[in-house]
PDB file of C-alpha atoms and ligand atoms in Angstrom:
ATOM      1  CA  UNK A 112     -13.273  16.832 -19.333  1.00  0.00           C
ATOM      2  CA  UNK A 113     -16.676  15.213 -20.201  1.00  0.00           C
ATOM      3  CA  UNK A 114     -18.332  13.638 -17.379  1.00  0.00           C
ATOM      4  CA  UNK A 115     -18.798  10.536 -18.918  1.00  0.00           C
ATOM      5  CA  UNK A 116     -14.893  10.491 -19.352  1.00  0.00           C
ATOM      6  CA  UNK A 117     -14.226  11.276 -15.867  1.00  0.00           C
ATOM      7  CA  UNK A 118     -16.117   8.734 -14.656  1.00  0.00           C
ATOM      8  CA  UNK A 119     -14.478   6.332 -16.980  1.00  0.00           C
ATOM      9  CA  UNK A 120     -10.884   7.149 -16.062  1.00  0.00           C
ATOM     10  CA  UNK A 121     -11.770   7.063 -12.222  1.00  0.00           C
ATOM     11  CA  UNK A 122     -12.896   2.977 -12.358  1.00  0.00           C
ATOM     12  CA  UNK A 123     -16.132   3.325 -12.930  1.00  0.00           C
ATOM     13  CA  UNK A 124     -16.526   1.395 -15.900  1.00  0.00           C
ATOM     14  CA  UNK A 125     -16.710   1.314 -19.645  1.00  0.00           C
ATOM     15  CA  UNK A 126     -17.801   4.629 -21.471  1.00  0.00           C
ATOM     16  CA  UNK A 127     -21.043   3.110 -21.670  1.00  0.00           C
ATOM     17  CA  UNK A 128     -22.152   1.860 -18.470  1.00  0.00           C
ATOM     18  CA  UNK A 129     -20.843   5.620 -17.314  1.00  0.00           C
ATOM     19  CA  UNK A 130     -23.248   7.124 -19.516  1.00  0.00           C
ATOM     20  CA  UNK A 131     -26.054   5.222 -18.061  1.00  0.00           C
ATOM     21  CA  UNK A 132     -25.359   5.588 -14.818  1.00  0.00           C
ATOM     22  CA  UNK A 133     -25.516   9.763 -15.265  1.00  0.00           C
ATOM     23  CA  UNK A 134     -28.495   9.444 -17.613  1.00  0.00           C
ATOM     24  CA  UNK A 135     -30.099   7.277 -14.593  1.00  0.00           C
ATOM     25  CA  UNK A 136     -29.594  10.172 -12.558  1.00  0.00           C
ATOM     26  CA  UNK A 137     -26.887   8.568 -10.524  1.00  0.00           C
ATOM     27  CA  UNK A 138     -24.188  10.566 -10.808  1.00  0.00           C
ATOM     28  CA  UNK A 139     -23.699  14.476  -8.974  1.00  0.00           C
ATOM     29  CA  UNK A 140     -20.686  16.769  -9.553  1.00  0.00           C
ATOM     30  CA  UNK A 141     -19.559  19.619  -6.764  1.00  0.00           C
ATOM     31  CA  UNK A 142     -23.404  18.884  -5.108  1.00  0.00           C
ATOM     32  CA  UNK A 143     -25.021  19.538  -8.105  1.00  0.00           C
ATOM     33  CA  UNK A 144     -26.986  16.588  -9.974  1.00  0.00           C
ATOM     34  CA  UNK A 145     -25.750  16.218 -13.678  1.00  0.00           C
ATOM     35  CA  UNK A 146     -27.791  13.505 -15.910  1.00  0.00           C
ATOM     36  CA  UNK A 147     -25.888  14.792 -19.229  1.00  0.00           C
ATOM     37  CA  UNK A 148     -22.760  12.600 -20.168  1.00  0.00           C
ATOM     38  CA  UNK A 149     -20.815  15.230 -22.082  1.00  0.00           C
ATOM     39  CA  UNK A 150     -21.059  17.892 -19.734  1.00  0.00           C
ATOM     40  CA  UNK A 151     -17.597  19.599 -19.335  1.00  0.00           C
ATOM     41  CA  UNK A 152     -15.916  20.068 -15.892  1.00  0.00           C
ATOM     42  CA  UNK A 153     -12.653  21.043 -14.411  1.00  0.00           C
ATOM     43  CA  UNK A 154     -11.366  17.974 -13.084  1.00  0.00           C
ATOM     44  CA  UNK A 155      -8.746  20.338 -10.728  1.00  0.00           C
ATOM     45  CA  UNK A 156     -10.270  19.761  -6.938  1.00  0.00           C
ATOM     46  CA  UNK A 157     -13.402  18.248  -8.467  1.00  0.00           C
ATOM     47  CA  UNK A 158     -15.855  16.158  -6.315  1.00  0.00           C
ATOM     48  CA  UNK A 159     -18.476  13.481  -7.739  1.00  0.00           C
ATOM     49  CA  UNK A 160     -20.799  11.546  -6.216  1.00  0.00           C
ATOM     50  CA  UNK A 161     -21.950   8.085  -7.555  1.00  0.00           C
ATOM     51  CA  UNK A 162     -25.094   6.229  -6.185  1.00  0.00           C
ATOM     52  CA  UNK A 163     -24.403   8.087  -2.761  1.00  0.00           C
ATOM     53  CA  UNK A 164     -20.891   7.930  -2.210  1.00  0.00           C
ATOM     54  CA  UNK A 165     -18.380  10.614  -2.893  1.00  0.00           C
ATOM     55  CA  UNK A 166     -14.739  11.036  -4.631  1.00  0.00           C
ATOM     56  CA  UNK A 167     -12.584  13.173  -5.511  1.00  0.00           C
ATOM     57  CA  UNK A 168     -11.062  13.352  -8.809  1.00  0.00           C
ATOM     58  CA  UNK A 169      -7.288  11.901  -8.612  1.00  0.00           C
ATOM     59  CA  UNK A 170      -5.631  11.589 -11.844  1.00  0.00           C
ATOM     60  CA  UNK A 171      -3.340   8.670 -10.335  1.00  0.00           C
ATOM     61  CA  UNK A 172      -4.631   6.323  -7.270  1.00  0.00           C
ATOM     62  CA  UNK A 173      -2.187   6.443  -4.399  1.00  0.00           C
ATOM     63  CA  UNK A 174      -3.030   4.703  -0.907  1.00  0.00           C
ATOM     64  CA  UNK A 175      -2.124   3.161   1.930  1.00  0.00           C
ATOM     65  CA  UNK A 176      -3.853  -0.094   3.762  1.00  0.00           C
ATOM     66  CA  UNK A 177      -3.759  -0.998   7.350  1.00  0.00           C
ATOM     67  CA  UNK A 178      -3.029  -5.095   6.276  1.00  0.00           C
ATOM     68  CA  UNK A 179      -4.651  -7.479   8.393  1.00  0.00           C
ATOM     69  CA  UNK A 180      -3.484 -10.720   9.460  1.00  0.00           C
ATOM     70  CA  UNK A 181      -4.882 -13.785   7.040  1.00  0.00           C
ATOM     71  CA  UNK A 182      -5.612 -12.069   3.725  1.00  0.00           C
ATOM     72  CA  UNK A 183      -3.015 -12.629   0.773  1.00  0.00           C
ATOM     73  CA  UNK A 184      -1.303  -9.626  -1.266  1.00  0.00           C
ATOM     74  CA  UNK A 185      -2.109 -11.350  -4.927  1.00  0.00           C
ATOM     75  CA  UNK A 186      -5.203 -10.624  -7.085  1.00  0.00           C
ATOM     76  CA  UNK A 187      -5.034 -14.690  -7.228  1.00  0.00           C
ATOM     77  CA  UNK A 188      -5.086 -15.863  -3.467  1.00  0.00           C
ATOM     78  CA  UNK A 189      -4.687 -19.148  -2.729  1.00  0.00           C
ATOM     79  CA  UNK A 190      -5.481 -19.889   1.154  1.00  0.00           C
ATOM     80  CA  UNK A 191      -6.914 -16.694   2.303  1.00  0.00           C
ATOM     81  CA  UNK A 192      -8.946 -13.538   0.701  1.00  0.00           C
ATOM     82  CA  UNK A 193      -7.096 -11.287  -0.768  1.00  0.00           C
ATOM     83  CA  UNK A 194      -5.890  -7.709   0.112  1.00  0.00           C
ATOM     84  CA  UNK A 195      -7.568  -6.452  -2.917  1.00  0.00           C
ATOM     85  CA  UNK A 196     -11.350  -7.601  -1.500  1.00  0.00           C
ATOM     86  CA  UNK A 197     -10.729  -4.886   0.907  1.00  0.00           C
ATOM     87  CA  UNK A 198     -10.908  -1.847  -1.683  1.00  0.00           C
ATOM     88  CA  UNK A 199     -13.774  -0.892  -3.371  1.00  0.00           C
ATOM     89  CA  UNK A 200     -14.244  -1.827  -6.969  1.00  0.00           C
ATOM     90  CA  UNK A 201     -13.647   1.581  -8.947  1.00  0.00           C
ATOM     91  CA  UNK A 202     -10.140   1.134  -7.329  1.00  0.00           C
ATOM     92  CA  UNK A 203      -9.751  -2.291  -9.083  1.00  0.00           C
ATOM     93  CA  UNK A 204     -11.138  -0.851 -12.116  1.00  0.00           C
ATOM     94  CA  UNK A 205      -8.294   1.669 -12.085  1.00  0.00           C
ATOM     95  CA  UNK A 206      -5.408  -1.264 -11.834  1.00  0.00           C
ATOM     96  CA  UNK A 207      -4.263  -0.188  -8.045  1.00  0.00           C
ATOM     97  CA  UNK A 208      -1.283  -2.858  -7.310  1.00  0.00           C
ATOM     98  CA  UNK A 209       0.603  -3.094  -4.057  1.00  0.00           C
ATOM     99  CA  UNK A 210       4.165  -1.992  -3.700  1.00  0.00           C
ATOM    100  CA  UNK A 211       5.871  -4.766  -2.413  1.00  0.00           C
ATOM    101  CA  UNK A 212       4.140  -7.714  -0.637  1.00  0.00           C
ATOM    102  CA  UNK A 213       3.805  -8.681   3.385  1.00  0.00           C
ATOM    103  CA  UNK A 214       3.443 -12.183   4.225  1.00  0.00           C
ATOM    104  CA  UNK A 215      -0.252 -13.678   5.143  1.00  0.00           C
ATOM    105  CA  UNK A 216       0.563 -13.538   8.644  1.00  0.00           C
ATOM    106  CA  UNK A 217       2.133  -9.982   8.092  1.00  0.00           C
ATOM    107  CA  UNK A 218      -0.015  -6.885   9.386  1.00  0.00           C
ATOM    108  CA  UNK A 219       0.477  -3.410   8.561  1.00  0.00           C
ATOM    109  CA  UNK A 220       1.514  -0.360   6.322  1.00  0.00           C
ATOM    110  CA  UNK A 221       0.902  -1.465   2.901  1.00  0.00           C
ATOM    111  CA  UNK A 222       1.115   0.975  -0.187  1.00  0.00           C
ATOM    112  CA  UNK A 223      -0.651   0.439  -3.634  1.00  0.00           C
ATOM    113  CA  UNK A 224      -0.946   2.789  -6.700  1.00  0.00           C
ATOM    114  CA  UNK A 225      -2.050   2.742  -9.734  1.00  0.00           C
ATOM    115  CA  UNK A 226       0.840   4.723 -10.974  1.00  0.00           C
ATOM    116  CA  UNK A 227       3.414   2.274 -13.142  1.00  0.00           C
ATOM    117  CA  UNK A 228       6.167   5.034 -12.308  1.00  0.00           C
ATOM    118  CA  UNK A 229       5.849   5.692  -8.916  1.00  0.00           C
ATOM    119  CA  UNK A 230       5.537   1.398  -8.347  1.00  0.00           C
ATOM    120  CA  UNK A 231       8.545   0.996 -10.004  1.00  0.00           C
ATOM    121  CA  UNK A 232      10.574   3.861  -7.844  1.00  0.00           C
ATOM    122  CA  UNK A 233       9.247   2.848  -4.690  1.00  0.00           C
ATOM    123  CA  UNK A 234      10.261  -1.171  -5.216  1.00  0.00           C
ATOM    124  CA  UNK A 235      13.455  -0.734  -7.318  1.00  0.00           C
ATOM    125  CA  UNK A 236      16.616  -2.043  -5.351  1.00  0.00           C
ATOM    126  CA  UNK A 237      18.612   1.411  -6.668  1.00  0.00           C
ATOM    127  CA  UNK A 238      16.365   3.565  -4.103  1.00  0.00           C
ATOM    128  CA  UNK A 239      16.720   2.304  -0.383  1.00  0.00           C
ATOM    129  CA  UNK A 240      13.114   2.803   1.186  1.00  0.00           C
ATOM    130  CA  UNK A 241      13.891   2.518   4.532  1.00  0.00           C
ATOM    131  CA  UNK A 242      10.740   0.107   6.126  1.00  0.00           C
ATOM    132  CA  UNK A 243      10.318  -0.266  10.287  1.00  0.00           C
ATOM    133  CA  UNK A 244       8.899  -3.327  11.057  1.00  0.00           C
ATOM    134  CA  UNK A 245       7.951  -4.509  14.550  1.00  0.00           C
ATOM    135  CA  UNK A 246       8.973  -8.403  15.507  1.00  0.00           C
ATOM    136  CA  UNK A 247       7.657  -9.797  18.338  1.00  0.00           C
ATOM    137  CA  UNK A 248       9.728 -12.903  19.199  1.00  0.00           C
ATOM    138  CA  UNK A 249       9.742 -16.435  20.448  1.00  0.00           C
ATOM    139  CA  UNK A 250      13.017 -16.085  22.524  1.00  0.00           C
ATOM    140  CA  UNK A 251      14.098 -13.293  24.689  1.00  0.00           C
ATOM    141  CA  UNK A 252      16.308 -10.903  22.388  1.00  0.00           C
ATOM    142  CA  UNK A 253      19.957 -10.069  23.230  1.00  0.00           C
ATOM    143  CA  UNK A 254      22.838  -8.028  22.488  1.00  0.00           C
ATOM    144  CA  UNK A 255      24.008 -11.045  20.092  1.00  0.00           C
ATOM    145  CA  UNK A 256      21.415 -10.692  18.680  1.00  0.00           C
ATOM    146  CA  UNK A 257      21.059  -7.177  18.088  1.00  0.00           C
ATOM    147  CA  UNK A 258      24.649  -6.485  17.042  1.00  0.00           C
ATOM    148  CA  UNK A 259      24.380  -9.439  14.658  1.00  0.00           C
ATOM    149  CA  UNK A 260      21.559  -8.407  13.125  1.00  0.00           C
ATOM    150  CA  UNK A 261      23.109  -4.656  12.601  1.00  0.00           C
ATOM    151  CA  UNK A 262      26.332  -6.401  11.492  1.00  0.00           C
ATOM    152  CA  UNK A 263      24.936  -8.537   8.587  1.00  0.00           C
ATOM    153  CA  UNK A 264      23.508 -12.074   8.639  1.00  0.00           C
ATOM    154  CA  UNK A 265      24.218 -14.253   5.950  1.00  0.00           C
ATOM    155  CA  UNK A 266      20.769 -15.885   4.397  1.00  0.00           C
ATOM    156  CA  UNK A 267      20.870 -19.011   1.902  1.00  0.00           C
ATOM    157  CA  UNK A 268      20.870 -17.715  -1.323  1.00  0.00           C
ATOM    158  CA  UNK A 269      22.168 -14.607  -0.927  1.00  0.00           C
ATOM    159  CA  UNK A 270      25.141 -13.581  -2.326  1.00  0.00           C
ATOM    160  CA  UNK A 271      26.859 -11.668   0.983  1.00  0.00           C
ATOM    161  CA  UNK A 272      25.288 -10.928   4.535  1.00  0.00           C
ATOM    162  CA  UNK A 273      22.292  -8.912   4.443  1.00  0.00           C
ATOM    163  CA  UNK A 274      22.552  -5.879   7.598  1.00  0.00           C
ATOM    164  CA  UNK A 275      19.526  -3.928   9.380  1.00  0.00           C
ATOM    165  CA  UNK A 276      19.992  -0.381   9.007  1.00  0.00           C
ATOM    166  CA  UNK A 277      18.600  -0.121  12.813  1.00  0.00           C
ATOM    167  CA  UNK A 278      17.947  -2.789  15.368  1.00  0.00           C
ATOM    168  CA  UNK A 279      16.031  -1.224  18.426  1.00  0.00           C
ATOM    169  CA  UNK A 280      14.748  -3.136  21.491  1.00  0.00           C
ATOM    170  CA  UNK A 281      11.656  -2.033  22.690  1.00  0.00           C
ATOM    171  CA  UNK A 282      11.320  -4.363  25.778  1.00  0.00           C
ATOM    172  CA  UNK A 283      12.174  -8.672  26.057  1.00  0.00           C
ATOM    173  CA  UNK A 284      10.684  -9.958  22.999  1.00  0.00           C
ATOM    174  CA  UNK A 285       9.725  -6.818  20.971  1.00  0.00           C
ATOM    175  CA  UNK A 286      12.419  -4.881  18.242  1.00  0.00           C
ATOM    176  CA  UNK A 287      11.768  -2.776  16.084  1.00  0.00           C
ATOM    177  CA  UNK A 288      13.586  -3.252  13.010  1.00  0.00           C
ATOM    178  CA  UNK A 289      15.018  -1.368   9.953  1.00  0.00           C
ATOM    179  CA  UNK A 290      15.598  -2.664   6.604  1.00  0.00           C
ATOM    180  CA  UNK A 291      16.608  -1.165   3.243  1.00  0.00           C
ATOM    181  CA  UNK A 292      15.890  -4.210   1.025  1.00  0.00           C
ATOM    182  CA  UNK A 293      12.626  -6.133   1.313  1.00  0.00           C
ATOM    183  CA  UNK A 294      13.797  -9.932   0.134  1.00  0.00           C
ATOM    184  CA  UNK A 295      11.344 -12.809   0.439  1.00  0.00           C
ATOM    185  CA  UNK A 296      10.297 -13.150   3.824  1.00  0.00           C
ATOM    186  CA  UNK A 297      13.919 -11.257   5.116  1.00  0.00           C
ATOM    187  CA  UNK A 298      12.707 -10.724   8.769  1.00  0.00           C
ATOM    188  CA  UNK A 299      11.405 -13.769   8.917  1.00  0.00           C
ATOM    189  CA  UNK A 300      14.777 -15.161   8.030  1.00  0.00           C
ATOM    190  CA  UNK A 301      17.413 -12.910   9.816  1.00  0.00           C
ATOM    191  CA  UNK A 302      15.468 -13.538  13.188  1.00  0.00           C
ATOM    192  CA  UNK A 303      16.110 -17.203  12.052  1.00  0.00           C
ATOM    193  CA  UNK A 304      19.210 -16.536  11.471  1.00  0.00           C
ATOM    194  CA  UNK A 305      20.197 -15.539  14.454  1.00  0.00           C
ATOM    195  CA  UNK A 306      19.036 -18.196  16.361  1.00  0.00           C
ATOM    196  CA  UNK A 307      15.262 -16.475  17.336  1.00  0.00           C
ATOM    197  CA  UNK A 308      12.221 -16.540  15.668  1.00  0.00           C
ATOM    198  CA  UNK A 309       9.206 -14.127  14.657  1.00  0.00           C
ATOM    199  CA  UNK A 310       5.764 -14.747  16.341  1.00  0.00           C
ATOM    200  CA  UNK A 311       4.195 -11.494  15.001  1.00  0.00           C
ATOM    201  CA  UNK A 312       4.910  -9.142  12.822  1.00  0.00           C
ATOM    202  CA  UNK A 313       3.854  -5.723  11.598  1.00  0.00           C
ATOM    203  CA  UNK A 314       4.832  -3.298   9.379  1.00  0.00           C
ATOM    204  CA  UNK A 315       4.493   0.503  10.973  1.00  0.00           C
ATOM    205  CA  UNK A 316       6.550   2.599   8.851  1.00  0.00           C
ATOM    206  CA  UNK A 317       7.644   3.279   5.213  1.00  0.00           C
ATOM    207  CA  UNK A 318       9.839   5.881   4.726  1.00  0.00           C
ATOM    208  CA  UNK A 319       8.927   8.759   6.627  1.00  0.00           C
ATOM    209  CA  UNK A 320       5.471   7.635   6.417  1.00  0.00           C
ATOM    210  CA  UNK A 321       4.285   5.874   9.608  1.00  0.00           C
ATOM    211  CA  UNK A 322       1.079   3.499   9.736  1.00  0.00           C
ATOM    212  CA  UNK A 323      -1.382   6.105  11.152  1.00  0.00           C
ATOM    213  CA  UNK A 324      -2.595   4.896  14.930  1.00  0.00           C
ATOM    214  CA  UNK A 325      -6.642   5.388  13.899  1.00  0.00           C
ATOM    215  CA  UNK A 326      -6.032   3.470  10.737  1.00  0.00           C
ATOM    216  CA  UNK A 327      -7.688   0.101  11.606  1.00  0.00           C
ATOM    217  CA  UNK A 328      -6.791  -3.376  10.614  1.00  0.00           C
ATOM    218  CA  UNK A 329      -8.962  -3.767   6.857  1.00  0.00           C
ATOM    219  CA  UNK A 330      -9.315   0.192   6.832  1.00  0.00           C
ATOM    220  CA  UNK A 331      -7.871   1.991   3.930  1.00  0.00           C
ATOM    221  CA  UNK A 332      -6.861   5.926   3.725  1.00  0.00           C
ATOM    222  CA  UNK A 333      -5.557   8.117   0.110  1.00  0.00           C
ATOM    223  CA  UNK A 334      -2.697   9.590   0.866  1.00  0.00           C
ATOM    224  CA  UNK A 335      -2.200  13.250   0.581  1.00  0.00           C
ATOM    225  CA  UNK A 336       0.818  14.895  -0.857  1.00  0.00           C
ATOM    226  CA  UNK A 337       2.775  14.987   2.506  1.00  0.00           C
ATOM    227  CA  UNK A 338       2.207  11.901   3.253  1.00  0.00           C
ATOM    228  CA  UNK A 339       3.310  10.524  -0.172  1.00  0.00           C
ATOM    229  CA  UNK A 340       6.469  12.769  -0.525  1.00  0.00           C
ATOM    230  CA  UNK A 341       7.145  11.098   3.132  1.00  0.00           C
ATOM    231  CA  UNK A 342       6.642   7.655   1.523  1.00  0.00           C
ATOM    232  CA  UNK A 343       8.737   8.614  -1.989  1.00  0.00           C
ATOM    233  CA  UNK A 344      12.285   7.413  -1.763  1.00  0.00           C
ATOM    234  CA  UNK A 345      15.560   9.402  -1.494  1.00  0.00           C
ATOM    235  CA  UNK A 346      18.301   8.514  -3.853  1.00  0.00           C
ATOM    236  CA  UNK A 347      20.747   6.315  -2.210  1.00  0.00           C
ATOM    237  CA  UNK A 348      24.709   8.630  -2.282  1.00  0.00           C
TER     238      UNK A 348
HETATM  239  N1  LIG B 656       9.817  -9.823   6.144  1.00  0.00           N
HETATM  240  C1  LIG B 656       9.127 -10.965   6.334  1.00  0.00           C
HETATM  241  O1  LIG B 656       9.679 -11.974   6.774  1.00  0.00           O
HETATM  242  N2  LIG B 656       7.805 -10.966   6.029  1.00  0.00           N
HETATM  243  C2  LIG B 656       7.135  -9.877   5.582  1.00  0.00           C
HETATM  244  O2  LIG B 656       5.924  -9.937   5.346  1.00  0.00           O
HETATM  245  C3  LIG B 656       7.873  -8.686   5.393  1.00  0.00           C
HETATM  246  C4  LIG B 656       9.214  -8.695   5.689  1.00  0.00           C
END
């Protein structure tokens, strides 16, 4: 593929302002410098540089995001900065959206592609992603509680009670908690449900795919083929 194109399809701009930035001398490919915009390369395992920061060439964007508290999932935010101000720009270029939202007072695991496919596997109700979130609560938690939630709370406007796949207490006010759906603010709303309430609340797994321990709050990682095939959903019997 031509460089300029390369450059195009990774977010890096219009055909144009590619070409200038190679003909400026900006741009290297495997190391080497390359001011020519129709230069061929092998895009298989190829590595660019642009103004002093390298990528790799990825014919679809797929990441994960370590969500900090107080920043919005929405390219239009409306109280806080959004998610997306955390990425840099040729990943906006390149349309990355987030797979499902968290709250603004959510942290954690947060997945975004820019693959239409993958977005619509990973959030369609007909494939059960497990997710693991961890509440931290007002009240103590009990037994009640816990069988409750594992038995299936009904929420307002839902047609039938909605059930955690797993409900594990890690010590008073701490569970860990595993859902198959992801409805507007559902933790939120089955803690109220029974009779509790969420003070904090992170998301620290997807899948098979837990939020890595040196991934800090704002930080940002690609995922590699294990780790997505850990994320990608298994078809529901
Ligand atoms: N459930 C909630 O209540 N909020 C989230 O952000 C995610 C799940």
């Amino acid at each position: 593929m031509q460089l300029e194109r390369i450059l195009h399809a990774q977010g890096f701009g219009s055909r144009k302002l590619c070409r200038s930035l190679i003909r400026h001398g900006e741009v290297s490919v495997n190391g080497q410098p390359c001011d020519f915009p129709f230069e061929e390369f092998d895009t298989e395992q190829l590595e660019f540089t642009v103004r002093g920061v390298t990528w790799q060439y990825r014919t679809q964007a797929y990441l994960m995001l370590n969500k900090p508290a107080h920043y919005e999932c929405s390219h239009k935010p409306q109280h806080h900065p959004s998610i997306f101000s955390l990425l840099p720009a040729p990943l906006l270029e390149r349309g990355v959206q987030c797979i499902g939202r968290l709250d603004e007072d959510t942290t954690g695991l947060l997945l975004l592609s820019d693959d239409g496919q993958f977005i619509h596997r990973m959030s369609s109700p007909k494939w059960k992603v497990p997710k693991v979130y961890a509440v931290t609560t007002k009240h103590p938690l009990d037994d009640a509680q816990l069988q409750a939630l594992l038995q299936g709370v009904q929420l307002l406007d839902e047609p039938g009670p909605i059930a955690a796949l797993a409900a594990e207490q890690q010590d008073s006010h701490l569970l860990h908690l595993t859902l198959a759906e992801g409805k507007y603010h559902q933790v939120k709303r089955m803690l109220a449900a029974v009779s509790n309430r969420v003070e904090a609340l992170q998301r620290i797994r997807i899948g098979a795919l837990d939020l890595p321990a040196d991934l800090a709050p704002g930080e940002w990682r690609w995922l590699d083929a294990d780790m997505l095939a850990a994320a990608s959903p298994q078809r529901s019997a």
